[in-house]
C-alpha cells in the first residue's frame, strides 16, 4: 500500500493559533492587541497610521477610527491608484512592525504547536508522507520548528536544485528573516513580496518556489489548509491550485483545519465549490474532530484541536507521552 502524500497550506491563522495558545485566558482585548488575523492587524495598523502626519491627508476620505476593513486590499488600492510611494511603503512598514511586535521573544518561548506538528509527522511517516508545507506567512515560527524537530535547515527550494529527501518549506511571499541567506554558496538578501494584491512571482527565487509548490500540489493526495481563508487577494495561489487540479486530471482532497461555522458551510466551501473534494472541519476523516469548541471562535483553537484528534487517532498513548511537544496538545 502506497503512502498517502500530504501537503499543507499555512496561513496567518496558524501563527495566530500559537498566540492564542500562549495566553491562559485570551479575551477579546488580548485578541485585538495581539491577534494576527487580518482584521486585528488592519485595525492596529490604521490606528498607528492615523497618528502620522503623512496619513492625515487621506484619513477623512478613506479611513475612520471605527469600522473594519482589510489592510492588504487597502494598500493594493493605494498602489493601483498611484498614491504617493511614501504612503504605501509606510503602511507596509507598519504592517511588518506590528507583526514583529506581536511575535516578541518572550511570547515565542511559549509556542509549541508547530513543533508538535512536526513531531506528529515524524511518528506517522510510515502512513503519511509529508511532501511539504506552503506558507503565506512572513514570520519564521514554522522555520524554527522545522529546524528544531527535523534537525536541519528548512528546504526552501530557492533554486532549481530542490532537494527531494526532506519536506519542502515554501514561503510563497518570502520571510522577514531572509536578510542574509545562502543561494548557490553566496550570501544574499531576498526582499519579501510585500503585502498587497499585485504580487510579482516571476523573478528568482520566487519563480522556483512557486514552481515547486505547483509540483507538490500535482503530486499530493491531500492538501490540508491550516488557518488560511484562501481569500481572493491571493488569486495567484487559487490559480495555482486550479492548475494543479487540471494537470492531475482528478481532484485533490482539501481538508480545512479551521473553525466550523455552526450554521452553513465554511467560506472556502462557499467560495470555491468548483473544487469538488473540499472537506469541512467537522467532516475531516469522517468524524475525526469531536471537540465542540471547533465551532466556537471565542474559546476554540482549530490547529490545536486537530493536532490532538489526529494524534489520538494515529498513535498509542505511550507514543504520545514519549514526545516533548505533541503531548502538550492533550
Coordinates of C-alpha atoms in Angstrom, one line a residue:
X1 CA 0.0 0.0 0.0
X2 CA 1.5 3.3 -1.1
X3 CA 1.8 6.2 1.5
X4 CA -0.7 8.9 1.4
X5 CA 1.1 12.1 0.2
X6 CA 0.3 15.2 2.2
X7 CA 0.9 18.9 1.6
X8 CA -0.1 21.7 4.0
X9 CA -1.0 25.3 3.4
X10 CA -0.3 27.5 6.4
X11 CA -1.9 31.0 6.7
X12 CA -1.9 33.7 9.4
X13 CA -4.3 31.6 11.4
X14 CA -1.6 29.0 12.1
X15 CA 0.6 31.6 13.9
X16 CA -2.4 33.2 15.4
X17 CA -3.2 29.8 17.0
X18 CA 0.2 29.9 18.7
X19 CA -0.5 33.4 20.0
X20 CA -3.9 32.4 21.4
X21 CA -2.5 29.2 22.9
X22 CA 0.3 31.2 24.7
X23 CA -2.3 33.0 26.8
X24 CA -4.1 31.1 29.6
X25 CA -7.4 33.1 29.1
X26 CA -7.3 35.1 25.9
X27 CA -10.1 37.6 26.0
X28 CA -11.3 40.0 23.3
X29 CA -8.9 42.7 24.4
X30 CA -6.0 40.3 24.1
X31 CA -7.2 39.2 20.6
X32 CA -7.4 42.8 19.5
X33 CA -4.0 43.7 20.8
X34 CA -2.1 40.6 19.8
X35 CA -4.2 38.6 17.2
X36 CA -2.6 38.1 13.8
X37 CA -5.8 37.6 11.8
X38 CA -6.1 40.3 9.1
X39 CA -9.0 42.2 10.9
X40 CA -6.9 42.7 14.1
X41 CA -3.7 43.6 12.2
X42 CA -5.7 46.1 10.0
X43 CA -7.2 47.8 13.0
X44 CA -3.9 48.2 14.8
X45 CA -2.0 49.5 11.7
X46 CA -4.6 52.1 10.9
X47 CA -4.7 53.3 14.5
X48 CA -0.9 53.9 14.2
X49 CA -1.2 55.4 10.7
X50 CA -3.8 57.9 11.9
X51 CA -1.2 59.4 14.3
X52 CA 1.2 60.0 11.4
X53 CA 1.3 63.3 9.5
X54 CA 1.8 61.6 6.2
X55 CA -1.5 59.8 6.5
X56 CA -3.8 62.6 7.8
X57 CA -4.5 63.9 4.3
X58 CA -6.1 60.6 3.4
X59 CA -7.8 59.9 6.7
X60 CA -11.1 61.7 6.2
X61 CA -11.6 60.2 2.8
X62 CA -10.5 56.6 3.2
X63 CA -10.3 55.6 6.8
X64 CA -12.1 56.2 10.1
X65 CA -11.3 55.4 13.7
X66 CA -14.1 52.8 13.7
X67 CA -15.1 50.1 11.3
X68 CA -13.3 47.1 9.9
X69 CA -11.5 46.5 6.6
X70 CA -8.7 44.6 5.0
X71 CA -5.3 46.4 5.1
X72 CA -4.0 44.3 2.3
X73 CA -6.8 45.4 0.0
X74 CA -6.4 49.0 1.2
X75 CA -2.7 49.1 0.3
X76 CA -3.4 47.5 -3.0
X77 CA -6.0 50.2 -3.9
X78 CA -3.4 52.8 -3.0
X79 CA -0.9 51.1 -5.4
X80 CA -3.5 50.8 -8.2
X81 CA -4.4 54.4 -7.9
X82 CA -0.8 55.6 -7.8
X83 CA -0.9 57.1 -4.4
X84 CA 2.4 58.6 -3.1
X85 CA 5.1 55.9 -2.8
X86 CA 6.0 57.1 0.7
X87 CA 2.4 56.5 1.9
X88 CA 2.4 53.0 0.5
X89 CA 5.8 52.0 1.8
X90 CA 5.0 53.5 5.2
X91 CA 1.8 51.4 5.5
X92 CA 3.7 48.3 4.6
X93 CA 6.4 49.1 7.2
X94 CA 3.7 49.5 9.8
X95 CA 2.3 46.0 9.0
X96 CA 5.8 44.5 9.3
X97 CA 6.5 46.3 12.6
X98 CA 3.1 45.2 14.0
X99 CA 3.7 41.5 13.3
X100 CA 7.2 41.6 14.7
X101 CA 5.9 43.4 17.9
X102 CA 3.3 40.7 18.5
X103 CA 5.9 37.9 18.0
X104 CA 8.2 39.0 20.8
X105 CA 10.8 36.6 22.1
X106 CA 9.1 36.3 25.4
X107 CA 5.8 35.1 23.7
X108 CA 7.6 32.9 21.2
X109 CA 9.1 30.9 24.0
X110 CA 5.6 29.6 24.8
X111 CA 4.9 28.4 21.3
X112 CA 4.8 24.6 20.7
X113 CA 2.0 23.8 18.2
X114 CA 4.3 23.9 15.1
X115 CA 6.8 21.7 16.9
X116 CA 4.1 19.3 17.8
X117 CA 3.0 19.3 14.2
X118 CA 6.5 18.1 13.0
X119 CA 6.6 15.6 15.9
X120 CA 3.3 14.1 14.8
X121 CA 4.6 13.6 11.2
X122 CA 7.8 12.0 12.5
X123 CA 5.6 9.5 14.3
X124 CA 3.3 8.7 11.4
X125 CA 5.8 8.8 8.5
X126 CA 5.1 5.1 7.8
X127 CA 1.5 6.0 7.0
X128 CA 1.6 9.6 5.6
X129 CA 4.4 11.2 3.6
X130 CA 4.8 14.9 4.3
X131 CA 5.8 16.3 0.9
X132 CA 6.0 19.9 2.1
X133 CA 4.4 23.0 3.6
X134 CA 3.3 26.0 1.6
X135 CA 3.3 29.1 3.8
X136 CA 1.8 32.6 3.2
X137 CA 3.4 33.9 6.4
X138 CA 6.4 36.3 6.7
X139 CA 7.3 35.1 10.2
X140 CA 9.7 32.3 10.9
X141 CA 7.7 30.3 13.5
X142 CA 7.4 27.3 11.3
X143 CA 11.0 27.6 10.2
X144 CA 12.2 27.4 13.8
X145 CA 10.0 24.4 14.4
X146 CA 11.2 22.6 11.3
X147 CA 14.9 23.0 12.3
X148 CA 14.2 22.1 15.9
X149 CA 12.4 18.9 15.2
X150 CA 13.7 17.7 11.8
X151 CA 17.3 18.7 12.7
X152 CA 18.2 20.5 9.5
X153 CA 17.8 23.9 7.9
X154 CA 14.5 24.2 6.0
X155 CA 14.4 23.1 2.4
X156 CA 13.2 26.4 1.0
X157 CA 13.6 25.4 -2.7
X158 CA 15.3 28.8 -3.6
X159 CA 16.9 27.3 -6.7
X160 CA 16.0 24.8 -9.4
X161 CA 18.0 22.2 -7.5
X162 CA 15.3 21.4 -5.0
X163 CA 16.0 18.6 -2.5
X164 CA 13.6 15.7 -2.5
X165 CA 14.9 13.9 0.6
X166 CA 13.3 16.2 3.1
X167 CA 10.0 18.2 3.1
X168 CA 9.9 21.5 1.3
X169 CA 9.1 24.7 3.2
X170 CA 7.8 27.1 0.5
X171 CA 7.4 30.7 1.7
X172 CA 5.4 32.0 -1.2
X173 CA 5.8 35.6 -0.1
X174 CA 9.2 35.4 1.5
X175 CA 10.3 35.9 5.0
X176 CA 11.2 38.8 7.3
X177 CA 14.2 36.7 8.2
X178 CA 15.7 36.3 4.8
X179 CA 18.1 39.2 5.2
X180 CA 21.1 37.0 4.5
X181 CA 20.5 33.6 3.1
X182 CA 22.8 31.3 1.1
X183 CA 21.9 30.7 -2.6
X184 CA 24.5 28.9 -4.8
X185 CA 27.0 29.3 -2.0
X186 CA 26.6 33.1 -1.9
X187 CA 25.0 35.1 0.9
X188 CA 22.2 37.2 -0.5
X189 CA 19.4 39.4 0.8
X190 CA 16.0 38.4 -0.5
X191 CA 13.3 41.0 -0.4
X192 CA 9.8 39.9 0.6
X193 CA 6.9 40.1 -1.7
X194 CA 5.1 42.8 0.2
X195 CA 1.5 42.8 1.3
X196 CA -0.9 43.7 -1.5
X197 CA -2.8 42.1 -4.3
X198 CA -0.3 43.0 -7.1
X199 CA 2.4 40.4 -6.3
X200 CA 5.2 39.5 -8.8
X201 CA 6.3 35.9 -8.6
X202 CA 8.4 35.8 -11.8
X203 CA 11.8 36.8 -10.5
X204 CA 14.2 34.3 -8.7
X205 CA 13.9 32.8 -6.2
X206 CA 10.1 33.1 -6.2
X207 CA 9.7 31.5 -9.6
X208 CA 11.4 28.4 -8.2
X209 CA 9.4 28.5 -5.0
X210 CA 6.1 28.8 -6.9
X211 CA 7.1 26.2 -9.4
X212 CA 7.9 23.7 -6.6
X213 CA 4.5 24.5 -4.9
X214 CA 2.8 23.6 -8.2
X215 CA 4.8 20.3 -8.4
X216 CA 3.8 19.3 -4.8
X217 CA 0.1 20.1 -5.4
X218 CA 0.1 17.9 -8.5
X219 CA 1.7 15.1 -6.6
X220 CA -0.3 15.2 -3.3
X221 CA -3.3 13.2 -2.3
X222 CA -4.4 15.6 0.4
X223 CA -4.0 19.4 0.9
X224 CA -4.6 20.4 4.5
X225 CA -5.3 24.1 4.9
X226 CA -4.4 25.4 8.4
X227 CA -5.6 28.9 9.4
X228 CA -6.0 30.3 5.9
X229 CA -9.2 31.7 4.4
X230 CA -7.9 31.5 0.8
X231 CA -9.2 35.0 0.3
X232 CA -9.4 36.5 -3.1
X233 CA -6.4 38.8 -2.5
X234 CA -4.3 35.7 -3.2
X235 CA -5.7 35.0 -6.7
X236 CA -2.2 33.6 -7.7
X237 CA -2.5 30.8 -5.1
X238 CA -6.0 30.0 -6.1
X239 CA -4.9 29.9 -9.8
X240 CA -2.0 27.6 -8.8
X241 CA -4.5 25.2 -7.1
X242 CA -6.8 25.3 -10.2
X243 CA -3.8 24.5 -12.5
X244 CA -2.8 21.6 -10.3
X245 CA -6.3 20.1 -10.4
X246 CA -6.3 20.4 -14.2
X247 CA -2.8 18.8 -14.6
X248 CA -3.7 15.9 -12.3
X249 CA -7.0 15.2 -14.1
X250 CA -8.6 14.4 -10.8
X251 CA -9.4 16.4 -7.6
X252 CA -7.2 17.0 -4.6
X253 CA -8.9 16.3 -1.3
X254 CA -8.8 19.6 0.5
X255 CA -9.2 19.4 4.3
X256 CA -10.0 22.7 6.1
X257 CA -8.4 22.9 9.6
X258 CA -10.3 25.9 10.9
X259 CA -13.4 26.9 12.8
X260 CA -16.6 25.1 11.6
X261 CA -19.5 27.6 11.2
X262 CA -22.4 26.3 13.4
X263 CA -24.9 27.1 10.6
X264 CA -23.9 26.6 7.0
X265 CA -20.7 25.9 5.1
X266 CA -17.2 27.1 5.7
X267 CA -16.4 30.1 3.5
X268 CA -13.8 28.1 1.5
X269 CA -16.5 25.7 0.6
X270 CA -18.9 28.5 -0.3
X271 CA -16.4 30.4 -2.4
X272 CA -14.6 27.6 -4.1
X273 CA -17.2 24.9 -4.6
X274 CA -15.8 24.3 -8.1
X275 CA -13.1 22.2 -6.3
X276 CA -15.2 19.1 -5.7
X277 CA -13.4 17.5 -2.8
X278 CA -13.4 20.2 -0.1
X279 CA -13.8 18.6 3.3
X280 CA -15.1 20.9 6.1
X281 CA -13.6 20.7 9.6
X282 CA -16.3 18.6 11.2
X283 CA -16.1 16.1 8.3
X284 CA -12.3 15.5 8.2
X285 CA -11.7 11.8 8.2
X286 CA -15.4 11.3 8.8
X287 CA -15.6 12.3 12.5
X288 CA -12.0 12.9 13.4
X289 CA -12.8 16.1 15.3
X290 CA -15.4 15.7 18.0
X291 CA -14.4 18.7 20.1
X292 CA -17.4 21.1 20.1
X293 CA -15.2 24.2 20.5
X294 CA -14.3 23.8 16.8
X295 CA -17.4 25.9 16.3
X296 CA -16.7 28.5 19.0
X297 CA -14.2 31.1 17.9
X298 CA -14.1 32.6 21.5
X299 CA -12.6 29.5 23.1
X300 CA -11.6 27.1 20.3
X301 CA -8.2 26.6 18.7
X302 CA -8.6 24.6 15.5
X303 CA -4.9 23.9 14.9
X304 CA -4.5 22.5 18.5
X305 CA -7.9 20.6 18.3
X306 CA -6.8 18.9 15.1
X307 CA -3.3 18.0 16.4
X308 CA -4.9 16.4 19.5
X309 CA -7.5 14.5 17.4
X310 CA -5.0 13.3 14.8
X311 CA -2.5 12.2 17.4
X312 CA -5.1 10.2 19.3
X313 CA -6.3 8.5 16.2
X314 CA -2.9 7.7 14.7
X315 CA -0.8 7.0 17.9
X316 CA -0.8 4.9 21.0
X317 CA -0.9 6.8 24.3
X318 CA 2.6 5.7 25.1
X319 CA 3.9 7.1 21.8
X320 CA 2.3 10.5 22.5
X321 CA 3.7 10.5 26.1
X322 CA 7.2 10.0 24.6
X323 CA 7.0 13.3 22.7
X324 CA 8.1 16.7 24.1
X325 CA 5.5 19.0 22.4
X326 CA 2.7 16.9 21.0
X327 CA 1.7 15.6 24.4
X328 CA 1.1 19.2 25.5
X329 CA -1.8 19.4 23.0
X330 CA -3.6 16.7 25.0

